[in-house]
Amino acid sequence: MKGIRQLADHLQISIGTVSRALNGKADVNPETRRRVLEAAEALGYVPNQSGRALRQGTTNTVGLIMTQGVNLGANNDNFFPGVIDGLQAVLARHGLDLVVLLCSSGEDPDAYLRRMVARRIVDALVVTATRTIDPRLDFLQKAGVPFVSLGRSQSGAGSPWIDLDFRGIALHSVERLVANGHRRIAVAAPTNDVHLGSIFMQGYTEALEAHGLPYDPEIVFLAETSEEGGYDVADRILHLENRPTAILLIAELMSVGLYRRLGEAGLRPGPDLAVIAERESPVGRFLLPRLTCFRVRLKELGVQLGETLLSTIPAFSPLYPDAPRRKIWPLELVEGESDPPISV
Amino acid sequence: MKGIRQLADHLQISIGTVSRALNGKADVNPETRRRVLEAAEALGYVPNQSGRALRQGTTNTVGLIMTQGVNLGANNDNFFPGVIDGLQAVLARHGLDLVVLLCSSGEDPDAYLRRMVARRIVDALVVTATRTIDPRLDFLQKAGVPFVSLGRSQSGAGSPWIDLDFRGIALHSVERLVANGHRRIAVAAPTNDVHLGSIFMQGYTEALEAHGLPYDPEIVFLAETSEEGGYDVADRILHLENRPTAILLIAELMSVGLYRRLGEAGLRPGPDLAVIAERESPVGRFLLPRLTCFRVRLKELGVQLGETLLSTIPAFSPLYPDAPRRKIWPLELVEGESDPPISV
């Protein structure tokens, strides 16, 4: 645990310069500022908190808003821990802490957000599980609370966001399946109004069109993004006359239930139904066959969210001149065993 | 969203009595107090916060401390969401909010806790992932911060806790496996120093003794409580001369990796190796064969944690005269398909 004096000694720069660099003053040259921030992180610099408020007299705390049943309880086995690690790494540079604000399943997310803002527990927010129409973003803009959202929305015009490339996933997956001989490709998308669902479906529709494949509503499944949702989808597929040979799942946990239902019917995931799922996770890695999916660099995503958030706050914006205000976050395909070429 | 007036109207009790009941004053009869609290919850009563501090001038916020890599990233797919729902239901009765404080994977949990207490973000804490020796509990006692821990420890003498019955799980599982003809029963316990591991192992050892079975260190596996940990355990089993016919897993996610490794070797989980895992989860329910495991009433557990915590705080203790200071929380066996009788 180092203080500002040790940091100055280490860098052989004056305490005043280190202090101005840490506080984001304009009169420090960018290279010096970068060196100070890096050393602060490497040495575990712990700032004296009294001078470091996001606004004077405030909490030095950033909130991550999550919604029960949307972020948690589904699709969460490693996503948020990784993102939070990255966010915390950025905030720690400035002596800021992160708290997670969990909107319980029975509560209206809009009312919850207003209450948390009124409580003044945090000075800035990372909003997740954005809906297509999301009044929270408009509210935060009006209230003047700095925020970044993980996920786009039609609301909050001009507000900063980082979003996973759900369109890219759909395009890449369909292309890969077509290259492997599949022509009848199903999709499972979420039943709720989280905006990523509609972006994913747009990508799927575009990709079909690009490959001259018809859009067949019979193999477009709306389902819970959970094991049970995947089980239901497989069950519906088993009842079809004209079954798909491949399926694209919006959430990897769905594959667990899908695999089970196929297994119950004596069918093999992979050879009998090719599967690609959205995101790499430990569960998918240990399924048999191993899931073909997409990797998100989670910690880097958290770092980006943190830097974009800080870049919108006057006290920190000079430190992050290059942070993008909006960014579509790329994913990388991880080949598994679940989508072999079509068997003829 | 109802205020105190609507609540009083609904109950046909004076506002003064409702207020005294909500504030835990001693001059309200217990039956009235119960009716007021129930109605407050049912009607969604939202208190005027100015008068409701845990201590005067404080945050009205309770923190749930979690540790990355211990609580999250393993074994979390439905545990904390359920517990948090229950906790929030209790806190909402009194206009209190919950925030989750996540100790990042690189940070010392003891230093993190001290920092969070210094920040005064919260007025009371729920501590999780208790270790056998856990300085956090001693620190909180000295600092006079009200807390309850989910899990026992040798530290924090006399402090309140609720703990899952890990001893009971081990006893019940071994008994069930023995009744099904198994005599060589392996166990997988965690590598870290979370206290539940040693309680679980005590139960396992006791159960073997009770059934006259020898304790064989060759089939006691220390492993990560994750899919990968389960894969490793199965791999070690495959290399044994004298394989166990059954295994008891401390964490259900381990079963995913264990199933895969057995499958790779052409063995069937269940008939070739009976499996019982600690806790019911959606993943376990959709594995093939379905996992035999133990159910925790998660929301009720959260409610109990909340009520025990509030019972230690003077402003609320009169409202919760019957909350246990310590409780071993029972679990209920859920029969799956993974532990059939031994095949001869």
XYZ file of C-alpha atoms in Angstrom:
688
model
C 0.000 0.000 0.000
C 1.826 3.080 -1.267
C 1.083 6.762 -0.782
C 1.736 9.660 -3.091
C 5.226 10.242 -1.656
C 6.411 6.719 -2.499
C 4.911 7.095 -5.943
C 6.792 10.364 -6.517
C 10.037 8.818 -5.227
C 9.625 5.815 -7.484
C 9.011 7.961 -10.553
C 11.494 10.653 -9.564
C 8.889 13.310 -10.226
C 7.695 15.946 -7.766
C 4.762 15.173 -5.503
C 2.941 18.153 -6.993
C 3.202 16.767 -10.502
C 2.119 13.307 -9.399
C -0.829 14.822 -7.599
C -1.841 16.897 -10.627
C -1.515 13.844 -12.869
C -3.653 11.724 -10.569
C -6.234 14.459 -10.315
C -6.467 14.919 -14.053
C -5.250 18.530 -14.168
C -4.663 19.861 -17.672
C -1.112 21.118 -17.085
C 0.556 17.697 -16.969
C 1.936 16.288 -20.179
C 0.194 13.149 -21.403
C 3.272 10.913 -21.258
C 3.934 11.886 -17.631
C 0.300 11.291 -16.802
C 0.436 7.850 -18.382
C 3.581 6.937 -16.419
C 2.022 8.129 -13.162
C -1.185 6.159 -13.701
C 0.686 3.014 -14.638
C 2.978 3.272 -11.635
C 0.021 3.991 -9.363
C -1.628 0.805 -10.517
C 1.557 -1.295 -10.428
C 2.556 -0.120 -6.958
C -0.915 -0.377 -5.492
C -1.124 3.339 -4.736
C -3.881 4.112 -2.246
C -4.966 7.717 -2.501
C -5.923 9.889 0.391
C -9.596 9.919 -0.279
C -10.527 13.352 0.995
C -9.394 15.070 -2.193
C -10.557 12.562 -4.751
C -14.303 12.878 -4.999
C -16.048 12.492 -8.318
C -17.827 15.601 -7.184
C -16.883 17.366 -3.988
C -18.284 15.744 -0.882
C -19.550 12.642 -2.659
C -19.072 8.945 -2.382
C -16.125 7.914 -4.575
C -18.273 4.977 -5.484
C -19.537 3.776 -8.830
C -22.569 1.520 -9.062
C -23.128 -1.374 -11.427
C -26.865 -1.805 -11.878
C -27.996 -5.363 -12.484
C -31.461 -6.845 -12.739
C -32.352 -10.149 -11.096
C -33.661 -12.720 -13.509
C -32.123 -10.872 -16.454
C -28.455 -10.571 -15.560
C -28.506 -13.135 -12.818
C -29.964 -16.578 -12.711
C -29.209 -16.927 -16.373
C -26.101 -16.641 -18.420
C -24.048 -15.363 -15.564
C -21.620 -18.061 -14.625
C -18.592 -16.093 -15.620
C -19.698 -12.994 -17.443
C -20.056 -10.421 -14.688
C -17.173 -11.603 -12.521
C -14.821 -10.999 -15.449
C -16.314 -7.638 -16.390
C -16.308 -6.497 -12.777
C -12.635 -7.386 -12.401
C -11.806 -5.062 -15.295
C -14.063 -2.271 -14.047
C -12.519 -2.460 -10.591
C -9.017 -2.290 -12.044
C -9.813 1.042 -13.723
C -11.639 2.492 -10.731
C -8.849 1.450 -8.360
C -6.419 3.706 -10.259
C -8.371 6.620 -8.859
C -9.310 5.267 -5.466
C -12.879 4.633 -6.557
C -14.853 1.600 -5.498
C -17.545 -0.367 -7.235
C -20.759 -1.555 -5.641
C -23.310 -3.762 -7.322
C -26.897 -2.558 -7.149
C -29.256 -5.435 -7.687
C -32.792 -4.707 -8.700
C -34.785 -7.544 -7.185
C -37.059 -9.634 -9.352
C -40.254 -8.128 -7.945
C -39.243 -4.522 -8.468
C -39.692 -2.192 -11.421
C -36.196 -1.455 -12.775
C -37.046 2.166 -13.535
C -38.344 2.880 -10.032
C -35.361 1.060 -8.548
C -32.905 3.207 -10.459
C -34.630 6.425 -9.410
C -34.504 5.304 -5.783
C -30.820 4.430 -5.943
C -30.013 7.791 -7.477
C -32.034 9.525 -4.758
C -30.077 7.592 -2.143
C -26.809 9.072 -3.395
C -24.979 5.844 -2.706
C -22.973 6.260 -5.898
C -21.759 9.086 -8.087
C -21.824 7.344 -11.433
C -23.368 4.229 -12.901
C -22.831 1.355 -15.264
C -26.246 0.257 -16.515
C -26.759 -3.271 -17.852
C -29.617 -5.275 -19.373
C -30.696 -2.334 -21.495
C -34.105 -2.656 -23.072
C -35.107 -1.416 -26.503
C -37.035 1.374 -24.801
C -35.241 2.055 -21.535
C -36.481 5.027 -19.491
C -33.532 4.630 -17.126
C -31.160 6.153 -19.643
C -33.343 9.210 -20.209
C -33.742 9.621 -16.468
C -29.986 9.525 -15.849
C -29.363 12.047 -18.610
C -31.875 14.467 -17.120
C -30.576 13.910 -13.608
C -27.030 14.631 -14.782
C -25.668 11.375 -13.371
C -22.657 10.154 -15.367
C -23.250 6.697 -16.776
C -22.302 4.224 -19.447
C -24.519 1.386 -20.548
C -23.475 -2.124 -21.411
C -25.814 -2.548 -24.354
C -27.521 -0.151 -26.717
C -31.034 1.183 -26.523
C -33.311 3.437 -28.526
C -33.532 5.571 -25.387
C -30.832 7.849 -23.996
C -30.016 9.507 -27.321
C -26.321 10.291 -27.494
C -25.439 8.512 -24.262
C -22.274 6.421 -24.106
C -22.425 2.642 -24.514
C -20.363 -0.432 -25.162
C -22.214 -3.342 -26.709
C -21.290 -6.884 -27.586
C -21.437 -7.560 -31.303
C -24.579 -9.675 -31.373
C -25.141 -8.914 -35.046
C -21.630 -10.128 -35.823
C -22.203 -13.340 -33.893
C -25.330 -14.117 -35.883
C -23.666 -13.326 -39.223
C -20.545 -15.345 -38.447
C -22.494 -18.336 -37.113
C -24.844 -18.593 -40.089
C -21.928 -18.226 -42.492
C -20.032 -21.003 -40.738
C -23.031 -23.323 -40.695
C -23.768 -22.689 -44.373
C -20.125 -23.447 -45.203
C -20.614 -26.750 -43.364
C -23.536 -27.648 -45.585
C -26.468 -26.506 -43.442
C -29.422 -24.889 -45.192
C -32.091 -25.128 -42.518
C -30.751 -23.170 -39.556
C -32.910 -22.477 -36.526
C -32.418 -19.712 -33.969
C -33.371 -19.288 -30.319
C -33.793 -15.706 -29.141
C -34.942 -14.320 -25.788
C -38.562 -13.722 -24.830
C -37.808 -10.553 -22.888
C -37.251 -7.078 -24.298
C -33.512 -6.887 -23.648
C -32.313 -5.036 -26.713
C -29.602 -7.498 -27.655
C -32.323 -9.946 -28.684
C -33.550 -7.734 -31.508
C -30.001 -6.956 -32.703
C -29.244 -10.684 -32.738
C -32.401 -11.418 -34.731
C -31.584 -8.674 -37.234
C -28.195 -10.292 -37.796
C -29.785 -13.708 -38.260
C -32.295 -12.365 -40.789
C -29.587 -10.482 -42.695
C -27.386 -13.551 -42.803
C -30.145 -15.772 -44.174
C -30.795 -13.225 -46.877
C -27.099 -12.968 -47.753
C -27.019 -16.726 -48.297
C -30.323 -16.876 -50.135
C -32.029 -18.884 -47.407
C -35.704 -18.370 -46.587
C -36.794 -17.021 -43.199
C -39.069 -19.673 -41.681
C -40.919 -18.606 -38.521
C -41.395 -22.293 -37.655
C -37.709 -22.531 -36.691
C -37.434 -19.173 -34.920
C -37.862 -20.011 -31.247
C -38.492 -17.458 -28.534
C -37.425 -18.990 -25.242
C -36.080 -18.337 -21.786
C -32.296 -17.902 -21.911
C -31.792 -20.781 -19.502
C -31.290 -24.533 -19.384
C -35.040 -24.962 -19.292
C -35.483 -22.689 -22.300
C -33.053 -24.863 -24.256
C -34.918 -28.011 -23.223
C -38.178 -26.508 -24.487
C -36.625 -25.502 -27.790
C -35.319 -29.032 -28.393
C -38.710 -30.420 -27.500
C -40.385 -28.158 -30.041
C -37.827 -29.187 -32.674
C -38.543 -32.872 -32.026
C -42.201 -32.247 -32.847
C -41.465 -30.636 -36.225
C -42.058 -32.460 -39.502
C -39.193 -30.655 -41.169
C -36.460 -30.357 -38.566
C -33.564 -27.930 -38.784
C -30.061 -29.414 -39.055
C -28.473 -26.631 -37.027
C -29.389 -24.117 -34.345
C -27.968 -20.876 -33.101
C -28.546 -20.184 -29.390
C -28.496 -16.701 -27.892
C -27.341 -18.054 -24.511
C -24.965 -20.923 -23.869
C -26.872 -22.214 -20.844
C -29.670 -23.170 -23.217
C -27.372 -25.806 -24.662
C -27.445 -27.804 -21.405
C -31.202 -28.361 -21.668
C -31.079 -28.792 -25.427
C -28.424 -31.507 -25.093
C -30.511 -33.296 -22.481
C -33.706 -33.274 -24.523
C -31.870 -34.540 -27.610
C -30.211 -37.230 -25.486
C -33.571 -38.352 -24.113
C -34.746 -38.815 -27.710
C -31.625 -40.804 -28.618
C -30.250 -37.976 -30.764
C -26.683 -36.684 -30.640
C -26.029 -32.945 -30.296
C -23.583 -32.174 -33.097
C -24.154 -34.892 -35.697
C -27.949 -34.802 -35.377
C -28.292 -31.091 -34.649
C -25.356 -28.726 -35.017
C -25.224 -26.143 -32.233
C -23.490 -22.788 -31.962
C -24.109 -20.694 -28.852
C -23.367 -17.119 -28.058
C -20.759 -17.136 -25.402
C -17.891 -19.212 -24.144
C -18.337 -20.386 -20.568
C -16.932 -23.108 -18.350
C -20.123 -25.152 -18.677
C -19.988 -25.105 -22.476
C -16.322 -26.065 -22.424
C -17.088 -29.233 -20.467
C -20.208 -30.344 -22.257
C -19.892 -33.388 -24.480
C -19.670 -32.401 -27.344
C -17.842 -29.207 -26.386
C -19.781 -26.134 -27.461
C -18.761 -23.991 -30.425
C -19.225 -20.451 -29.182
C -17.805 -16.932 -29.026
C -15.246 -15.576 -26.615
C -15.574 -12.140 -25.051
C -12.437 -10.643 -23.537
C -14.296 -9.962 -20.309
C -11.733 -8.132 -18.255
C -10.835 -5.864 -21.182
C -14.531 -5.167 -21.651
C -14.727 -4.093 -18.002
C -11.679 -1.867 -18.445
C -13.298 -0.265 -21.472
C -16.560 0.349 -19.618
C -14.613 1.960 -16.780
C -12.534 4.158 -19.059
C -15.506 5.254 -21.133
C -17.419 6.095 -17.966
C -14.546 8.132 -16.532
C -14.057 9.915 -19.843
C -17.540 11.418 -19.420
C -16.717 12.858 -15.986
C -14.959 16.241 -16.043
C -12.489 15.389 -13.252
C -11.234 12.364 -15.173
C -11.891 13.099 -18.834
C -8.414 14.577 -19.517
C -6.947 11.228 -18.450
C -8.934 9.295 -21.033
C -8.848 11.357 -24.221
C -8.982 8.255 -26.419
C -11.775 6.345 -24.704
C -14.500 5.673 -27.280
C -17.910 7.055 -26.433
C -19.560 4.118 -28.142
C -18.079 0.845 -29.187
C -19.264 -2.442 -30.600
C -17.231 -5.017 -28.757
C -15.869 -7.818 -30.957
C -16.154 -11.517 -30.132
C -13.957 -14.304 -31.330
C -15.157 -17.735 -32.462
C -14.003 -20.661 -30.339
C -14.289 -23.924 -32.253
C -15.906 -26.713 -30.329
C -17.235 -30.128 -31.270
C -20.903 -29.180 -31.476
C -21.152 -28.013 -35.095
C -19.649 -30.648 -37.378
C -20.309 -30.517 -41.135
C -23.747 -31.813 -42.054
C -23.985 -35.573 -42.329
C -25.620 -36.651 -45.561
C -46.275 2.759 -3.734
C -48.043 3.411 -0.438
C -47.207 5.793 2.365
C -47.842 5.467 6.079
C -51.296 7.081 5.799
C -52.571 4.482 3.325
C -51.143 1.788 5.521
C -52.948 3.141 8.578
C -56.211 3.465 6.604
C -55.909 -0.069 5.320
C -55.310 -1.487 8.800
C -57.724 0.869 10.523
C -55.052 1.693 13.082
C -53.789 5.170 13.949
C -50.814 6.558 12.050
C -48.963 6.902 15.351
C -49.340 3.204 16.117
C -48.297 2.205 12.594
C -45.258 4.437 12.861
C -44.288 3.044 16.264
C -44.726 -0.506 14.935
C -42.581 0.189 11.875
C -39.936 1.833 14.015
C -39.783 -1.039 16.475
C -40.948 0.882 19.552
C -41.587 -1.306 22.589
C -45.112 -0.038 23.328
C -46.818 -1.779 20.406
C -48.322 -5.165 21.015
C -46.654 -7.989 19.059
C -49.777 -8.983 17.125
C -50.305 -5.405 15.921
C -46.673 -5.151 14.973
C -46.925 -8.348 12.961
C -50.033 -7.110 11.134
C -48.382 -3.782 10.338
C -45.228 -5.399 8.961
C -47.194 -7.855 6.857
C -49.391 -5.140 5.428
C -46.361 -2.928 4.772
C -44.821 -5.679 2.725
C -48.032 -6.670 0.952
C -48.933 -3.090 0.026
C -45.433 -2.086 -1.028
C -45.152 0.554 1.675
C -42.337 3.005 0.940
C -41.193 4.760 4.078
C -40.145 8.353 4.321
C -36.475 7.728 4.666
C -35.447 10.649 6.782
C -36.551 9.031 9.996
C -35.484 5.481 9.318
C -31.713 5.328 9.650
C -30.006 2.284 11.096
C -28.087 4.884 13.031
C -28.909 8.566 12.819
C -27.518 10.219 9.729
C -26.420 7.010 8.074
C -26.999 5.230 4.820
C -30.026 2.936 5.216
C -27.995 0.489 3.227
C -26.844 -3.017 4.044
C -23.883 -4.540 2.226
C -23.483 -8.123 1.096
C -19.769 -8.872 0.904
C -18.805 -11.369 -1.751
C -15.389 -12.520 -2.923
C -14.585 -12.983 -6.614
C -13.427 -16.463 -7.464
C -14.938 -17.839 -4.280
C -18.586 -16.817 -4.434
C -18.584 -15.915 -8.073
C -17.254 -17.759 -11.058
C -18.084 -20.996 -9.346
C -21.222 -22.451 -7.930
C -23.197 -19.295 -8.373
C -25.701 -19.878 -11.088
C -28.670 -19.551 -8.834
C -27.465 -19.404 -5.261
C -26.961 -15.705 -4.638
C -29.830 -14.442 -6.767
C -32.216 -16.464 -4.594
C -30.626 -15.469 -1.307
C -30.513 -11.810 -2.325
C -34.208 -11.858 -3.196
C -35.006 -12.974 0.340
C -32.636 -10.484 1.937
C -34.113 -7.641 -0.072
C -37.636 -8.643 0.918
C -36.754 -8.254 4.606
C -34.816 -5.023 4.150
C -37.602 -3.509 2.035
C -39.970 -3.790 5.003
C -37.903 -1.084 6.645
C -36.943 0.980 3.614
C -33.417 -0.397 3.632
C -31.526 -1.247 0.478
C -28.946 -3.875 -0.268
C -25.738 -3.303 -2.196
C -23.306 -6.015 -3.169
C -19.678 -5.335 -2.312
C -17.432 -7.473 -4.466
C -13.909 -8.031 -3.372
C -11.972 -8.387 -6.618
C -9.835 -11.420 -7.230
C -6.551 -9.550 -6.778
C -7.441 -7.976 -3.461
C -6.966 -9.211 0.091
C -10.474 -9.797 1.514
C -9.504 -8.477 4.939
C -8.097 -5.199 3.584
C -11.119 -4.848 1.321
C -13.527 -5.184 4.211
C -11.676 -2.592 6.282
C -11.760 -0.182 3.378
C -15.480 -0.672 2.797
C -16.200 -0.070 6.461
C -14.061 3.085 6.366
C -16.054 4.291 3.364
C -19.283 4.166 5.363
C -21.215 3.051 2.310
C -23.260 0.684 4.445
C -24.414 0.432 8.029
C -24.484 -3.329 8.403
C -23.073 -6.299 6.566
C -23.765 -9.833 5.485
C -20.428 -11.616 5.181
C -20.066 -14.684 2.958
C -17.312 -17.169 2.060
C -16.188 -17.360 5.673
C -12.817 -18.990 6.190
C -11.824 -21.225 9.097
C -9.772 -18.330 10.468
C -11.480 -15.164 9.279
C -10.087 -11.870 10.599
C -12.989 -9.987 9.035
C -15.359 -11.188 11.735
C -13.074 -10.061 14.561
C -12.575 -6.721 12.844
C -16.322 -6.123 12.497
C -16.923 -7.028 16.129
C -14.284 -4.542 17.289
C -15.544 -1.872 14.918
C -19.085 -2.323 16.240
C -20.544 -2.884 12.772
C -23.635 -5.104 12.896
C -23.195 -8.203 10.772
C -24.284 -11.752 10.175
C -22.189 -14.306 8.368
C -23.380 -16.918 5.934
C -21.119 -19.679 7.149
C -19.373 -20.421 10.416
C -15.806 -19.652 11.357
C -13.502 -20.175 14.292
C -13.124 -16.387 14.345
C -15.698 -13.878 15.548
C -16.529 -15.735 18.765
C -20.191 -15.304 19.596
C -21.085 -13.537 16.346
C -24.320 -14.428 14.568
C -24.323 -16.840 11.635
C -26.503 -19.003 9.453
C -24.782 -21.958 7.841
C -25.853 -24.613 5.395
C -25.812 -28.095 6.864
C -22.746 -29.424 5.071
C -22.235 -32.086 7.706
C -25.794 -33.277 7.201
C -25.315 -33.447 3.441
C -22.262 -35.649 3.814
C -23.962 -37.941 6.345
C -27.133 -38.277 4.306
C -25.281 -38.896 1.026
C -23.001 -41.605 2.400
C -25.952 -43.291 4.077
C -27.917 -43.280 0.834
C -25.001 -44.617 -1.192
C -24.330 -47.367 1.354
C -27.999 -48.364 1.230
C -27.607 -48.651 -2.544
C -24.743 -51.104 -2.147
C -21.751 -48.800 -2.419
C -18.777 -49.488 -0.169
C -16.062 -47.504 -1.883
C -17.247 -43.887 -1.837
C -14.997 -41.048 -2.979
C -15.335 -37.396 -2.046
C -14.289 -34.142 -3.722
C -13.705 -31.215 -1.382
C -12.451 -27.689 -2.076
C -8.799 -26.701 -2.173
C -9.396 -23.301 -0.582
C -9.850 -22.558 3.115
C -13.550 -21.766 2.998
C -14.755 -23.277 6.240
C -17.572 -25.306 4.766
C -14.972 -27.630 3.235
C -13.720 -28.824 6.587
C -17.250 -29.252 7.955
C -18.163 -31.299 4.879
C -15.085 -33.493 5.300
C -15.854 -34.049 8.978
C -19.298 -35.263 8.004
C -17.855 -37.590 5.373
C -15.358 -39.080 7.840
C -18.014 -39.513 10.512
C -20.343 -41.207 8.041
C -17.701 -43.681 6.883
C -17.014 -44.566 10.503
C -20.701 -45.011 11.255
C -20.946 -47.530 8.412
C -17.688 -49.300 9.235
C -15.998 -48.166 6.022
C -12.284 -47.342 5.926
C -11.076 -43.816 5.167
C -8.866 -44.095 2.077
C -6.902 -40.927 1.210
C -6.545 -42.232 -2.354
C -10.222 -41.415 -3.006
C -10.326 -38.099 -1.176
C -9.847 -35.478 -3.899
C -9.079 -31.845 -3.266
C -10.140 -29.896 -6.337
C -11.387 -26.586 -7.647
C -15.153 -26.300 -7.149
C -15.709 -25.843 -10.865
C -16.342 -27.788 -14.066
C -12.609 -28.089 -14.559
C -12.136 -29.373 -11.015
C -14.690 -32.108 -11.703
C -12.932 -33.032 -14.938
C -9.648 -33.398 -13.051
C -11.234 -35.550 -10.372
C -12.678 -37.934 -12.965
C -9.317 -38.085 -14.680
C -7.608 -39.034 -11.424
C -10.264 -41.691 -10.787
C -9.678 -43.222 -14.236
C -6.021 -43.704 -13.324
C -6.764 -45.620 -10.119
C -6.317 -49.398 -9.852
C -9.121 -49.664 -7.383
C -11.797 -47.209 -8.509
C -14.602 -45.953 -6.299
C -18.161 -46.858 -7.329
C -19.593 -43.565 -6.083
C -18.531 -39.994 -5.472
C -19.806 -37.126 -3.402
C -19.130 -33.659 -4.883
C -19.017 -30.491 -2.790
C -20.160 -28.379 -5.756
C -22.624 -29.327 -8.464
C -20.705 -27.573 -11.250
C -17.986 -30.182 -10.795
C -20.412 -32.743 -12.149
C -20.354 -31.116 -15.611
C -16.620 -31.773 -16.007
C -16.842 -35.145 -14.301
C -19.592 -36.260 -16.708
C -17.530 -35.129 -19.689
C -14.374 -36.953 -18.610
C -16.319 -40.149 -17.927
C -18.024 -39.800 -21.319
C -14.687 -39.389 -23.078
C -13.619 -42.683 -21.513
C -16.823 -44.404 -22.598
C -18.139 -44.621 -19.039
C -21.648 -43.658 -17.949
C -22.145 -41.314 -15.008
C -24.614 -43.143 -12.770
C -24.217 -46.822 -13.633
C -20.413 -46.647 -13.806
C -19.901 -44.027 -11.116
C -22.758 -42.924 -8.882
C -22.727 -39.176 -8.237
C -24.328 -37.047 -5.547
C -23.558 -33.324 -5.527
C -24.168 -30.687 -2.953
C -26.705 -28.390 -4.372
C -29.628 -28.337 -6.722
C -29.165 -26.022 -9.682
C -30.623 -25.603 -13.157
C -27.512 -27.103 -14.748
C -27.718 -30.247 -12.611
C -31.399 -30.589 -13.363
C -30.736 -30.713 -17.110
C -27.699 -32.941 -17.117
C -28.188 -36.452 -18.438
C -28.414 -38.288 -16.038
C -30.098 -35.689 -13.855
C -28.062 -34.978 -10.745
C -29.060 -36.246 -7.305
C -28.444 -33.288 -5.039
C -29.728 -31.179 -2.155
C -32.179 -28.319 -2.273
C -31.708 -25.136 -0.282
C -34.753 -22.931 0.197
C -32.809 -19.930 -1.048
C -35.269 -17.118 -0.589
C -36.126 -18.305 2.929
C -32.411 -18.447 3.684
C -32.108 -14.812 2.577
C -35.081 -13.853 4.733
C -33.477 -15.578 7.714
C -30.158 -13.808 7.151
C -31.974 -10.479 6.975
C -34.029 -11.100 10.098
C -31.050 -12.342 12.097
C -29.045 -9.309 11.024
C -31.815 -6.886 11.986
C -32.305 -8.670 15.316
C -28.764 -7.615 16.266
C -29.469 -3.925 15.605
C -31.108 -2.056 18.503
C -33.541 -0.100 16.296
C -34.958 -3.315 14.864
C -34.340 -6.003 17.466
C -37.776 -5.644 19.136
C -39.343 -6.540 15.775
C -37.479 -9.813 15.547
C -37.556 -11.331 19.011
C -37.573 -14.875 17.629
C -34.797 -14.599 15.044
C -32.162 -17.213 15.844
C -28.688 -15.869 16.483
C -27.193 -18.971 14.910
C -28.808 -21.582 12.780
C -27.765 -24.610 10.798
C -29.862 -24.415 7.685
C -31.361 -27.720 6.559
C -31.205 -29.068 3.022
C -33.527 -31.518 1.395
C -32.470 -34.378 -0.883
C -33.702 -34.169 -4.463
C -33.584 -37.562 -6.148
C -32.016 -37.531 -9.567
C -30.837 -40.242 -11.932
C -27.145 -40.048 -11.106
C -26.928 -42.427 -8.147
C -28.597 -45.722 -9.059
C -28.011 -48.817 -6.909
C -24.652 -50.443 -7.554
C -24.576 -52.762 -10.570
C -23.044 -56.102 -9.707
